[in-house]
């Protein structure tokens, strides 16, 4: 089963570097790095705002927890916002991501 992870980054370079490491370690199959978004947030009881880079990461459900844990280690924020969830529907992507970690690329 496919799983997705959403996470904002402070800049495009750190998003791409982190994604490359996760791919090289076999924890994800793909990272989509989006254009800059403007974020409004509450942090330490204060309202803040800034530009961030959203990413959507594709992996297999069996790797979801490991991928999130490693993403948290690699992320440049002290407390990154990371959301992950299994997908209940999919296409050929489900089969492709099911081969992660096995070294098989169909």
PDB file of C-alpha atoms in Angstrom:
ATOM      1  CA  UNK A   1       0.000   0.000   0.000  1.00  0.00           C
ATOM      2  CA  UNK A   2       1.224   3.464  -0.897  1.00  0.00           C
ATOM      3  CA  UNK A   3       1.790   6.142   1.751  1.00  0.00           C
ATOM      4  CA  UNK A   4       2.279   9.884   1.474  1.00  0.00           C
ATOM      5  CA  UNK A   5       4.171  12.364   3.617  1.00  0.00           C
ATOM      6  CA  UNK A   6       3.643  16.127   3.587  1.00  0.00           C
ATOM      7  CA  UNK A   7       6.272  18.431   5.039  1.00  0.00           C
ATOM      8  CA  UNK A   8       7.243  22.090   4.536  1.00  0.00           C
ATOM      9  CA  UNK A   9      10.923  23.111   4.283  1.00  0.00           C
ATOM     10  CA  UNK A  10      12.621  26.494   4.725  1.00  0.00           C
ATOM     11  CA  UNK A  11      14.123  26.407   1.211  1.00  0.00           C
ATOM     12  CA  UNK A  12      14.283  24.371  -1.988  1.00  0.00           C
ATOM     13  CA  UNK A  13      17.891  23.232  -1.530  1.00  0.00           C
ATOM     14  CA  UNK A  14      17.278  21.621   1.871  1.00  0.00           C
ATOM     15  CA  UNK A  15      14.132  19.916   0.525  1.00  0.00           C
ATOM     16  CA  UNK A  16      16.032  18.454  -2.433  1.00  0.00           C
ATOM     17  CA  UNK A  17      19.034  17.398  -0.316  1.00  0.00           C
ATOM     18  CA  UNK A  18      16.803  15.656   2.215  1.00  0.00           C
ATOM     19  CA  UNK A  19      14.802  13.969  -0.542  1.00  0.00           C
ATOM     20  CA  UNK A  20      17.955  12.690  -2.207  1.00  0.00           C
ATOM     21  CA  UNK A  21      19.159  11.108   1.053  1.00  0.00           C
ATOM     22  CA  UNK A  22      15.777   9.442   1.640  1.00  0.00           C
ATOM     23  CA  UNK A  23      15.785   8.068  -1.919  1.00  0.00           C
ATOM     24  CA  UNK A  24      19.388   6.846  -1.643  1.00  0.00           C
ATOM     25  CA  UNK A  25      18.548   5.101   1.644  1.00  0.00           C
ATOM     26  CA  UNK A  26      15.587   3.331  -0.022  1.00  0.00           C
ATOM     27  CA  UNK A  27      12.996   4.904   2.276  1.00  0.00           C
ATOM     28  CA  UNK A  28      11.035   6.773  -0.402  1.00  0.00           C
ATOM     29  CA  UNK A  29      10.443   6.478  -4.121  1.00  0.00           C
ATOM     30  CA  UNK A  30       9.811  10.128  -4.969  1.00  0.00           C
ATOM     31  CA  UNK A  31       9.718  13.640  -3.560  1.00  0.00           C
ATOM     32  CA  UNK A  32       7.723  16.395  -5.243  1.00  0.00           C
ATOM     33  CA  UNK A  33       9.163  19.800  -4.348  1.00  0.00           C
ATOM     34  CA  UNK A  34       6.598  22.551  -4.798  1.00  0.00           C
ATOM     35  CA  UNK A  35       6.908  26.266  -5.360  1.00  0.00           C
ATOM     36  CA  UNK A  36       7.137  28.665  -2.434  1.00  0.00           C
ATOM     37  CA  UNK A  37       4.039  29.114  -0.271  1.00  0.00           C
ATOM     38  CA  UNK A  38       3.292  31.776   2.310  1.00  0.00           C
ATOM     39  CA  UNK A  39       2.694  30.273   5.757  1.00  0.00           C
ATOM     40  CA  UNK A  40       0.911  31.817   8.735  1.00  0.00           C
ATOM     41  CA  UNK A  41       1.370  29.887  11.973  1.00  0.00           C
ATOM     42  CA  UNK A  42       1.374  29.933  15.755  1.00  0.00           C
ATOM     43  CA  UNK A  43       4.703  29.033  17.383  1.00  0.00           C
ATOM     44  CA  UNK A  44       5.551  29.535  21.073  1.00  0.00           C
ATOM     45  CA  UNK A  45       2.238  31.389  21.548  1.00  0.00           C
ATOM     46  CA  UNK A  46       3.203  33.949  18.874  1.00  0.00           C
ATOM     47  CA  UNK A  47       1.788  34.395  15.390  1.00  0.00           C
ATOM     48  CA  UNK A  48       4.443  34.139  12.711  1.00  0.00           C
ATOM     49  CA  UNK A  49       4.625  34.043   8.958  1.00  0.00           C
ATOM     50  CA  UNK A  50       7.140  33.244   6.281  1.00  0.00           C
ATOM     51  CA  UNK A  51       7.870  31.565   2.985  1.00  0.00           C
ATOM     52  CA  UNK A  52       8.225  27.783   2.905  1.00  0.00           C
ATOM     53  CA  UNK A  53       8.652  25.061   0.300  1.00  0.00           C
ATOM     54  CA  UNK A  54       6.015  22.296   0.477  1.00  0.00           C
ATOM     55  CA  UNK A  55       6.968  18.735  -0.394  1.00  0.00           C
ATOM     56  CA  UNK A  56       4.905  15.630  -1.025  1.00  0.00           C
ATOM     57  CA  UNK A  57       6.799  12.385  -0.545  1.00  0.00           C
ATOM     58  CA  UNK A  58       5.733   8.976  -1.903  1.00  0.00           C
ATOM     59  CA  UNK A  59       6.696   5.759  -0.159  1.00  0.00           C
ATOM     60  CA  UNK A  60       5.352   2.320   0.725  1.00  0.00           C
ATOM     61  CA  UNK A  61       3.179   2.003   3.844  1.00  0.00           C
ATOM     62  CA  UNK A  62       5.644  -0.515   5.317  1.00  0.00           C
ATOM     63  CA  UNK A  63       8.330   2.212   5.272  1.00  0.00           C
ATOM     64  CA  UNK A  64       6.158   5.115   6.450  1.00  0.00           C
ATOM     65  CA  UNK A  65       7.273   5.247  10.093  1.00  0.00           C
ATOM     66  CA  UNK A  66      10.962   4.776   9.221  1.00  0.00           C
ATOM     67  CA  UNK A  67      10.768   7.447   6.501  1.00  0.00           C
ATOM     68  CA  UNK A  68       9.112   9.920   8.892  1.00  0.00           C
ATOM     69  CA  UNK A  69      11.680   9.231  11.603  1.00  0.00           C
ATOM     70  CA  UNK A  70      14.584   9.730   9.193  1.00  0.00           C
ATOM     71  CA  UNK A  71      12.953  12.842   7.718  1.00  0.00           C
ATOM     72  CA  UNK A  72      12.714  14.289  11.209  1.00  0.00           C
ATOM     73  CA  UNK A  73      16.449  13.606  11.756  1.00  0.00           C
ATOM     74  CA  UNK A  74      17.455  15.225   8.450  1.00  0.00           C
ATOM     75  CA  UNK A  75      15.093  18.200   8.489  1.00  0.00           C
ATOM     76  CA  UNK A  76      16.680  21.617   9.167  1.00  0.00           C
ATOM     77  CA  UNK A  77      13.851  22.733  11.506  1.00  0.00           C
ATOM     78  CA  UNK A  78      14.151  21.771  15.189  1.00  0.00           C
ATOM     79  CA  UNK A  79      10.498  20.690  15.203  1.00  0.00           C
ATOM     80  CA  UNK A  80       9.362  20.062  11.616  1.00  0.00           C
ATOM     81  CA  UNK A  81       5.700  19.654  10.702  1.00  0.00           C
ATOM     82  CA  UNK A  82       5.517  16.146   9.231  1.00  0.00           C
ATOM     83  CA  UNK A  83       2.250  14.453   8.333  1.00  0.00           C
ATOM     84  CA  UNK A  84       2.115  10.916   6.941  1.00  0.00           C
ATOM     85  CA  UNK A  85      -0.763   8.678   5.978  1.00  0.00           C
ATOM     86  CA  UNK A  86      -1.485   5.478   4.019  1.00  0.00           C
ATOM     87  CA  UNK A  87      -3.387   5.785   0.737  1.00  0.00           C
ATOM     88  CA  UNK A  88      -6.375   3.514   0.278  1.00  0.00           C
ATOM     89  CA  UNK A  89      -6.482   3.875  -3.509  1.00  0.00           C
ATOM     90  CA  UNK A  90      -3.826   4.046  -6.183  1.00  0.00           C
ATOM     91  CA  UNK A  91      -2.656   2.941  -9.595  1.00  0.00           C
ATOM     92  CA  UNK A  92       0.654   1.523 -10.838  1.00  0.00           C
ATOM     93  CA  UNK A  93       2.364   3.748  -8.274  1.00  0.00           C
ATOM     94  CA  UNK A  94       1.287   1.284  -5.584  1.00  0.00           C
ATOM     95  CA  UNK A  95       3.191  -1.565  -7.273  1.00  0.00           C
ATOM     96  CA  UNK A  96       6.253   0.617  -7.924  1.00  0.00           C
ATOM     97  CA  UNK A  97       6.468   1.840  -4.331  1.00  0.00           C
ATOM     98  CA  UNK A  98       5.907  -1.702  -3.043  1.00  0.00           C
ATOM     99  CA  UNK A  99       9.371  -2.568  -4.383  1.00  0.00           C
ATOM    100  CA  UNK A 100      11.208   0.027  -2.270  1.00  0.00           C
ATOM    101  CA  UNK A 101      14.049  -1.418  -0.306  1.00  0.00           C
ATOM    102  CA  UNK A 102      14.261  -4.503  -2.510  1.00  0.00           C
ATOM    103  CA  UNK A 103      16.430  -2.877  -5.189  1.00  0.00           C
ATOM    104  CA  UNK A 104      13.871  -3.773  -7.865  1.00  0.00           C
ATOM    105  CA  UNK A 105      12.817  -1.035 -10.256  1.00  0.00           C
ATOM    106  CA  UNK A 106      10.095  -2.157 -12.683  1.00  0.00           C
TER     107      UNK A 106
END
